[in-house]
Short mmCIF file of N, CA, C and O in Angstrom, two decimals:
data_model
loop_
_atom_site.label_atom_id
_atom_site.label_comp_id
_atom_site.label_asym_id
_atom_site.label_seq_id
_atom_site.Cartn_x
_atom_site.Cartn_y
_atom_site.Cartn_z
N MET A 1 109.26 108.45 106.26
CA MET A 1 108.85 109.88 107.59
C MET A 1 108.86 110.89 106.47
O MET A 1 107.86 112.13 106.60
N PHE A 2 109.77 111.12 105.19
CA PHE A 2 109.54 112.09 104.46
C PHE A 2 108.48 112.53 104.11
O PHE A 2 107.89 113.89 103.68
N GLY A 3 107.79 111.30 103.51
CA GLY A 3 106.26 111.65 102.74
C GLY A 3 105.25 112.34 103.63
O GLY A 3 104.45 113.50 103.32
N PRO A 4 104.98 111.94 104.97
CA PRO A 4 104.41 112.59 105.66
C PRO A 4 104.26 113.58 106.43
O PRO A 4 103.95 115.13 106.35
N VAL A 5 106.16 113.76 106.56
CA VAL A 5 106.43 115.38 106.86
C VAL A 5 106.16 116.53 105.81
O VAL A 5 105.29 117.63 106.12
N TRP A 6 106.45 115.99 104.70
CA TRP A 6 105.76 117.08 103.39
C TRP A 6 104.64 117.35 103.12
O TRP A 6 104.35 118.43 102.80
N THR A 7 104.02 116.59 103.70
CA THR A 7 102.53 116.54 103.12
C THR A 7 102.07 117.38 104.45
O THR A 7 101.38 118.65 104.08
N VAL A 8 102.33 117.61 105.70
CA VAL A 8 102.19 118.44 107.15
C VAL A 8 102.82 120.01 106.33
O VAL A 8 102.16 121.06 106.23
N LEU A 9 104.01 119.91 105.93
CA LEU A 9 104.35 120.95 105.79
C LEU A 9 103.81 121.74 104.62
O LEU A 9 103.62 122.95 104.31
N TYR A 10 103.55 120.91 103.52
CA TYR A 10 102.95 121.87 102.07
C TYR A 10 101.63 121.97 102.76
O TYR A 10 100.72 123.13 102.56
N ILE A 11 100.89 121.42 103.78
CA ILE A 11 99.54 121.70 103.86
C ILE A 11 99.69 123.39 105.14
O ILE A 11 98.98 124.45 104.58
N LEU A 12 100.60 123.23 105.45
CA LEU A 12 100.63 124.52 106.68
C LEU A 12 101.43 125.89 105.66
O LEU A 12 100.73 126.78 106.06
N ARG A 13 102.00 125.53 104.78
CA ARG A 13 102.47 126.38 103.53
C ARG A 13 100.97 126.95 102.98
O ARG A 13 101.01 128.25 102.81
N GLY A 14 100.08 125.68 102.63
CA GLY A 14 98.96 126.58 102.04
C GLY A 14 98.35 127.16 103.03
O GLY A 14 97.51 128.50 102.21
N ILE A 15 97.73 127.32 104.14
CA ILE A 15 97.11 127.73 104.91
C ILE A 15 98.18 128.85 104.95
O ILE A 15 97.25 130.52 104.84
N SER A 16 99.49 129.07 105.70
CA SER A 16 100.22 129.86 105.41
C SER A 16 99.65 131.45 104.62
O SER A 16 99.58 132.19 104.68
N LEU A 17 100.09 130.87 103.10
CA LEU A 17 99.86 131.40 101.97
C LEU A 17 98.24 132.11 101.83
O LEU A 17 97.86 133.17 101.66
N TYR A 18 96.99 131.51 102.17
CA TYR A 18 96.04 131.72 102.21
C TYR A 18 95.49 132.93 103.48
O TYR A 18 95.13 134.10 102.91
N LEU A 19 95.96 132.72 104.53
CA LEU A 19 95.96 133.62 105.47
C LEU A 19 96.84 134.82 104.88
O LEU A 19 96.34 136.60 105.34
N VAL A 20 97.98 135.19 104.47
CA VAL A 20 98.18 136.09 103.52
C VAL A 20 97.64 136.88 102.46
O VAL A 20 97.41 137.79 101.90
N ILE A 21 97.38 135.74 101.34
CA ILE A 21 96.26 136.61 100.41
C ILE A 21 94.77 136.95 100.81
O ILE A 21 94.36 138.24 100.08
N MET A 22 94.50 136.77 101.92
CA MET A 22 93.03 137.27 102.47
C MET A 22 93.15 138.63 102.76
O MET A 22 92.14 139.50 103.27
N GLN A 23 94.31 139.32 103.37
CA GLN A 23 94.55 140.49 103.60
C GLN A 23 94.68 141.41 102.43
O GLN A 23 94.29 142.47 102.80
N GLY A 24 94.54 141.01 101.23
CA GLY A 24 94.25 141.73 100.17
C GLY A 24 95.33 142.11 99.41
O GLY A 24 96.32 142.20 99.49
N TRP A 25 94.87 142.03 97.59
CA TRP A 25 96.09 142.19 96.93
C TRP A 25 96.47 143.44 96.89
O TRP A 25 97.76 143.51 96.49
N GLU A 26 95.68 144.16 97.11
CA GLU A 26 96.17 145.48 97.16
C GLU A 26 97.23 146.22 98.25
O GLU A 26 97.87 147.07 97.96
N ASN A 27 97.78 145.24 99.03
CA ASN A 27 98.44 145.55 100.09
C ASN A 27 99.87 145.15 99.44
O ASN A 27 100.17 144.08 99.07
N GLU A 28 100.89 146.11 99.54
CA GLU A 28 102.39 145.93 98.73
C GLU A 28 103.04 144.59 99.11
O GLU A 28 103.40 144.13 98.89
N THR A 29 102.56 144.78 100.69
CA THR A 29 103.53 143.86 101.77
C THR A 29 103.10 142.06 101.54
O THR A 29 103.91 141.33 101.21
N VAL A 30 102.16 142.17 100.89
CA VAL A 30 101.08 140.98 100.28
C VAL A 30 101.57 140.64 99.23
O VAL A 30 102.02 139.67 99.00
N LYS A 31 101.67 141.76 98.47
CA LYS A 31 102.23 141.40 96.85
C LYS A 31 104.04 140.59 97.37
O LYS A 31 104.28 139.77 96.29
N THR A 32 104.35 141.18 98.04
CA THR A 32 106.22 141.10 97.99
C THR A 32 105.96 139.18 98.74
O THR A 32 106.83 139.05 98.67
N GLY A 33 105.40 139.27 100.11
CA GLY A 33 105.19 138.16 100.25
C GLY A 33 104.98 137.19 99.38
O GLY A 33 105.61 136.02 99.32
N ILE A 34 103.84 137.14 98.71
CA ILE A 34 103.21 136.01 97.83
C ILE A 34 104.46 136.12 96.78
O ILE A 34 105.11 134.63 96.19
N ILE A 35 105.51 136.94 96.28
CA ILE A 35 106.39 136.87 95.26
C ILE A 35 107.82 135.95 95.77
O ILE A 35 108.12 135.03 95.24
N LEU A 36 107.99 136.44 97.36
CA LEU A 36 108.93 135.76 97.70
C LEU A 36 108.40 133.93 98.23
O LEU A 36 109.15 133.04 98.07
N PHE A 37 106.92 133.46 98.44
CA PHE A 37 106.85 132.63 98.74
C PHE A 37 106.61 131.38 97.28
O PHE A 37 107.47 131.00 97.63
N ALA A 38 106.38 132.03 96.01
CA ALA A 38 106.31 131.59 94.54
C ALA A 38 107.81 131.55 94.41
O ALA A 38 108.15 130.34 94.25
N THR A 39 108.55 132.23 94.93
CA THR A 39 110.34 131.90 94.94
C THR A 39 110.96 131.20 95.13
O THR A 39 111.73 130.38 94.72
N GLN A 40 110.58 130.96 96.51
CA GLN A 40 111.09 129.80 97.44
C GLN A 40 110.51 128.67 97.29
O GLN A 40 110.84 127.43 97.21
N MET A 41 109.03 128.43 96.54
CA MET A 41 109.03 127.34 95.81
C MET A 41 109.33 126.86 94.57
O MET A 41 110.24 125.77 94.74
N GLY A 42 110.03 127.75 93.83
CA GLY A 42 110.90 127.52 92.76
C GLY A 42 112.31 127.03 93.34
O GLY A 42 112.53 126.02 92.44
N VAL A 43 112.99 127.67 94.14
CA VAL A 43 114.01 127.34 94.55
C VAL A 43 113.83 126.09 95.29
O VAL A 43 115.15 125.25 95.22
N ASN A 44 112.56 125.44 96.26
CA ASN A 44 112.80 124.58 96.50
C ASN A 44 112.94 123.29 95.78
O ASN A 44 113.69 122.51 95.62
N LEU A 45 112.18 123.46 94.34
CA LEU A 45 112.26 122.58 93.23
C LEU A 45 113.16 122.22 92.80
O LEU A 45 114.11 121.15 92.45
N LEU A 46 113.87 123.55 92.96
CA LEU A 46 115.46 123.45 91.83
C LEU A 46 116.83 122.42 92.81
O LEU A 46 117.36 121.96 92.53
N TRP A 47 116.31 122.86 93.85
CA TRP A 47 117.15 122.03 94.98
C TRP A 47 116.78 120.47 94.56
O TRP A 47 118.39 119.69 94.40
N SER A 48 116.13 120.00 94.94
CA SER A 48 115.33 118.80 94.54
C SER A 48 116.03 117.97 93.40
O SER A 48 116.51 117.02 93.01
N LEU A 49 115.73 119.24 92.43
CA LEU A 49 116.48 118.55 91.11
C LEU A 49 118.07 118.67 91.02
O LEU A 49 118.25 117.58 90.61
N LEU A 50 118.39 119.45 91.60
CA LEU A 50 120.19 119.18 91.67
C LEU A 50 120.66 118.07 92.85
O LEU A 50 121.18 117.60 92.12
N PHE A 51 119.62 117.95 93.68
CA PHE A 51 120.55 116.94 94.52
C PHE A 51 120.11 115.29 94.20
O PHE A 51 120.88 114.98 94.35
N PHE A 52 118.65 115.38 94.22
CA PHE A 52 118.47 114.03 93.16
C PHE A 52 117.86 113.59 91.85
O PHE A 52 118.34 112.71 91.86
N GLY A 53 117.73 114.84 91.43
CA GLY A 53 118.32 114.32 89.77
C GLY A 53 119.62 114.27 89.05
O GLY A 53 120.00 113.44 88.44
N LEU A 54 120.30 115.41 89.43
CA LEU A 54 121.73 116.10 88.74
C LEU A 54 122.79 115.61 89.73
O LEU A 54 123.59 115.00 89.54
N HIS A 55 122.72 114.46 90.76
CA HIS A 55 123.36 114.28 91.93
C HIS A 55 124.27 115.42 92.23
O HIS A 55 125.29 115.17 91.98
N SER A 56 124.40 116.62 92.01
CA SER A 56 125.43 117.54 92.11
C SER A 56 124.98 118.37 93.80
O SER A 56 124.58 119.14 93.50
N ARG A 57 125.83 117.90 94.63
CA ARG A 57 125.37 117.71 95.83
C ARG A 57 126.23 119.36 96.32
O ARG A 57 125.47 120.13 96.94
N LEU A 58 127.17 119.53 95.87
CA LEU A 58 127.58 121.02 96.03
C LEU A 58 126.74 122.19 95.53
O LEU A 58 126.39 123.37 96.01
N ALA A 59 126.00 121.97 94.28
CA ALA A 59 125.36 123.18 93.51
C ALA A 59 123.92 123.12 94.35
O ALA A 59 123.69 123.83 94.76
N ALA A 60 123.64 121.81 95.09
CA ALA A 60 122.24 121.56 95.64
C ALA A 60 122.59 122.93 96.90
O ALA A 60 121.88 123.12 97.87
N LEU A 61 123.94 122.23 97.76
CA LEU A 61 123.81 123.23 98.68
C LEU A 61 124.12 124.76 98.76
O LEU A 61 123.28 125.19 99.76
N ALA A 62 124.62 125.18 97.99
CA ALA A 62 124.54 126.73 97.31
C ALA A 62 123.22 126.96 97.47
O ALA A 62 122.36 128.11 97.79
N CYS A 63 122.21 126.23 96.66
CA CYS A 63 120.93 126.42 96.50
C CYS A 63 120.05 126.29 97.60
O CYS A 63 118.76 127.05 97.71
N ILE A 64 120.08 125.24 98.45
CA ILE A 64 119.55 125.12 99.57
C ILE A 64 119.79 126.47 100.40
O ILE A 64 118.98 126.89 101.33
N VAL A 65 121.14 127.04 100.72
CA VAL A 65 121.32 128.25 101.69
C VAL A 65 120.69 129.01 100.97
O VAL A 65 120.09 130.30 101.73
N VAL A 66 120.20 129.70 99.44
CA VAL A 66 119.73 130.53 99.13
C VAL A 66 118.23 130.20 99.34
O VAL A 66 117.28 131.25 99.52
N LEU A 67 117.74 128.80 99.52
CA LEU A 67 116.39 128.60 100.00
C LEU A 67 115.78 129.06 101.33
O LEU A 67 114.94 129.68 101.77
N LEU A 68 117.20 128.78 102.42
CA LEU A 68 117.03 129.15 103.57
C LEU A 68 116.52 131.14 103.65
O LEU A 68 115.88 131.30 104.65
N ALA A 69 117.57 131.56 102.83
CA ALA A 69 117.26 132.94 103.16
C ALA A 69 116.12 133.16 102.87
O ALA A 69 115.57 134.28 103.09
N LEU A 70 115.76 132.76 101.85
CA LEU A 70 114.08 132.94 100.99
C LEU A 70 112.98 132.68 102.03
O LEU A 70 112.32 133.41 102.28
N ILE A 71 113.43 131.41 102.93
CA ILE A 71 112.60 131.41 103.89
C ILE A 71 112.46 132.44 104.81
O ILE A 71 111.00 132.81 105.42
N VAL A 72 113.58 132.69 105.40
CA VAL A 72 113.69 133.70 106.27
C VAL A 72 112.76 134.96 105.83
O VAL A 72 112.17 135.72 106.67
N ALA A 73 113.31 135.19 104.70
CA ALA A 73 112.63 136.91 104.52
C ALA A 73 110.87 136.30 103.75
O ALA A 73 110.45 137.46 104.12
N THR A 74 110.51 135.34 103.88
CA THR A 74 109.45 135.32 103.68
C THR A 74 108.17 134.91 104.94
O THR A 74 107.63 135.65 105.32
N ILE A 75 109.15 134.75 105.91
CA ILE A 75 108.52 134.74 107.05
C ILE A 75 108.56 136.21 107.57
O ILE A 75 107.62 136.43 108.23
N ILE A 76 109.09 136.97 107.55
CA ILE A 76 109.82 138.15 108.19
C ILE A 76 108.49 138.94 107.46
O ILE A 76 107.45 139.96 107.57
N THR A 77 107.94 139.07 105.91
CA THR A 77 107.36 139.74 105.28
C THR A 77 105.91 139.09 105.32
O THR A 77 104.97 140.18 105.88
N PHE A 78 106.19 137.88 105.73
CA PHE A 78 104.30 137.46 106.52
C PHE A 78 104.01 137.80 107.40
O PHE A 78 102.88 138.37 107.96
N TYR A 79 104.70 137.79 108.49
CA TYR A 79 104.98 138.45 109.70
C TYR A 79 104.19 139.97 110.06
O TYR A 79 103.21 140.01 110.79
N ARG A 80 104.35 140.48 108.60
CA ARG A 80 104.23 141.64 108.83
C ARG A 80 102.67 141.79 108.12
O ARG A 80 102.01 142.78 108.65
N VAL A 81 102.31 140.76 107.90
CA VAL A 81 100.48 140.81 107.50
C VAL A 81 99.79 140.11 108.39
O VAL A 81 98.87 140.21 108.53
N SER A 82 100.63 138.49 108.47
CA SER A 82 99.84 138.09 109.46
C SER A 82 100.59 136.88 110.35
O SER A 82 101.15 136.04 110.27
N LYS A 83 100.56 137.18 111.83
CA LYS A 83 101.64 136.64 112.52
C LYS A 83 101.25 134.94 112.39
O LYS A 83 102.29 134.08 112.56
N PRO A 84 99.79 134.94 112.20
CA PRO A 84 99.95 132.99 112.71
C PRO A 84 100.33 132.44 110.81
O PRO A 84 101.22 131.70 111.37
N ALA A 85 100.57 133.10 109.97
CA ALA A 85 100.73 133.12 108.53
C ALA A 85 102.49 132.77 108.61
O ALA A 85 102.97 132.17 108.53
N ALA A 86 103.37 133.61 109.35
CA ALA A 86 104.54 133.85 109.92
C ALA A 86 104.74 132.29 110.71
O ALA A 86 105.64 131.55 110.24
N VAL A 87 104.19 132.52 111.50
CA VAL A 87 104.49 130.99 112.26
C VAL A 87 103.99 129.63 111.91
O VAL A 87 105.10 128.63 112.07
N LEU A 88 103.24 129.48 110.70
CA LEU A 88 103.09 128.38 110.42
C LEU A 88 104.33 127.87 109.23
O LEU A 88 104.52 126.98 108.97
N LEU A 89 105.13 128.83 109.14
CA LEU A 89 106.44 128.71 107.95
C LEU A 89 107.40 127.98 108.78
O LEU A 89 108.61 127.41 108.38
N VAL A 90 107.53 128.06 110.23
CA VAL A 90 108.80 128.09 111.43
C VAL A 90 108.95 126.39 111.40
O VAL A 90 109.93 126.16 110.93
N PRO A 91 107.76 125.50 110.97
CA PRO A 91 108.55 123.86 110.72
C PRO A 91 109.08 124.02 109.31
O PRO A 91 110.10 123.29 109.41
N TYR A 92 108.57 124.38 108.04
CA TYR A 92 109.29 124.41 107.11
C TYR A 92 110.95 125.10 106.91
O TYR A 92 111.68 124.44 106.51
N LEU A 93 110.88 125.37 107.88
CA LEU A 93 112.68 126.58 108.06
C LEU A 93 113.39 125.59 108.92
O LEU A 93 114.32 125.19 108.44
N ALA A 94 112.52 125.10 109.85
CA ALA A 94 113.20 123.64 110.79
C ALA A 94 113.70 122.41 109.88
O ALA A 94 114.82 122.07 109.75
N TRP A 95 112.96 122.32 109.21
CA TRP A 95 112.76 121.32 108.12
C TRP A 95 113.99 121.48 107.52
O TRP A 95 115.22 120.56 106.85
N VAL A 96 113.98 122.61 106.68
CA VAL A 96 115.44 122.63 105.93
C VAL A 96 116.31 122.92 106.42
O VAL A 96 117.37 122.83 106.11
N CYS A 97 116.53 123.35 107.85
CA CYS A 97 117.57 123.52 108.62
C CYS A 97 118.49 122.24 108.35
O CYS A 97 119.45 121.88 108.29
N ILE A 98 117.53 121.13 108.44
CA ILE A 98 117.85 119.69 108.65
C ILE A 98 118.73 119.54 107.15
O ILE A 98 119.32 118.77 107.39
N ALA A 99 117.62 119.73 106.28
CA ALA A 99 117.84 119.02 104.89
C ALA A 99 119.30 119.75 104.50
O ALA A 99 120.10 119.32 104.28
N THR A 100 119.36 121.14 105.05
CA THR A 100 120.91 121.30 105.09
C THR A 100 122.09 121.09 105.57
O THR A 100 122.98 120.98 104.81
N ALA A 101 121.80 120.56 106.91
CA ALA A 101 122.93 120.23 107.48
C ALA A 101 123.31 118.65 106.85
O ALA A 101 124.44 118.36 106.58
N LEU A 102 122.50 117.75 106.25
CA LEU A 102 122.37 116.69 105.65
C LEU A 102 123.23 116.97 104.11
O LEU A 102 123.93 116.13 104.30
N ASN A 103 122.73 118.12 103.55
CA ASN A 103 123.57 118.48 102.58
C ASN A 103 124.60 118.76 102.43
O ASN A 103 125.45 118.07 101.81
N ALA A 104 125.21 119.11 103.77
CA ALA A 104 126.50 119.72 103.66
C ALA A 104 127.23 118.40 104.32
O ALA A 104 128.40 118.25 103.82
N GLY A 105 126.61 117.66 104.92
CA GLY A 105 127.57 116.18 105.56
C GLY A 105 127.39 115.48 103.94
O GLY A 105 128.84 115.10 104.30
N VAL A 106 126.89 115.23 103.28
CA VAL A 106 127.46 114.43 102.15
C VAL A 106 128.61 114.90 101.43
O VAL A 106 128.93 114.49 100.62
N VAL A 107 128.35 116.23 101.10
CA VAL A 107 129.39 117.24 100.52
C VAL A 107 130.76 116.93 101.19
O VAL A 107 131.62 116.66 100.37
N LEU A 108 130.42 117.18 102.30
CA LEU A 108 132.04 116.77 103.44
C LEU A 108 132.66 115.56 103.21
O LEU A 108 133.86 115.11 103.61
N LEU A 109 131.44 114.45 103.52
CA LEU A 109 131.98 112.75 103.80
C LEU A 109 132.40 112.60 101.85
O LEU A 109 133.06 111.50 101.61
N ASN A 110 131.60 113.50 101.23
CA ASN A 110 132.25 112.54 99.16
C ASN A 110 133.27 113.41 98.43
O ASN A 110 133.68 114.04 98.39
#
């Protein structure tokens, strides 16, 4: 299930980013959105390394909470540039909310 879901999420995120980039680099909100997008991509990678690589579940939980905040900030910023771009990120937000609950459950049960 994870493979197909992440594939769809990456496609949606790519389309979302494309819609924002097409609004022009000279737009400061576009620049801010791209920086937020890139940052949340990096934090997403960090979460995977913490959770799966280092098995540091508590650090991963702290990381994913930061990731959630970055995703929300990205959605808000993208909304100012392109409403469809913002909507395309909502499934990603939902998926990360589920992952956050699972991560918290692992921390609490161990």
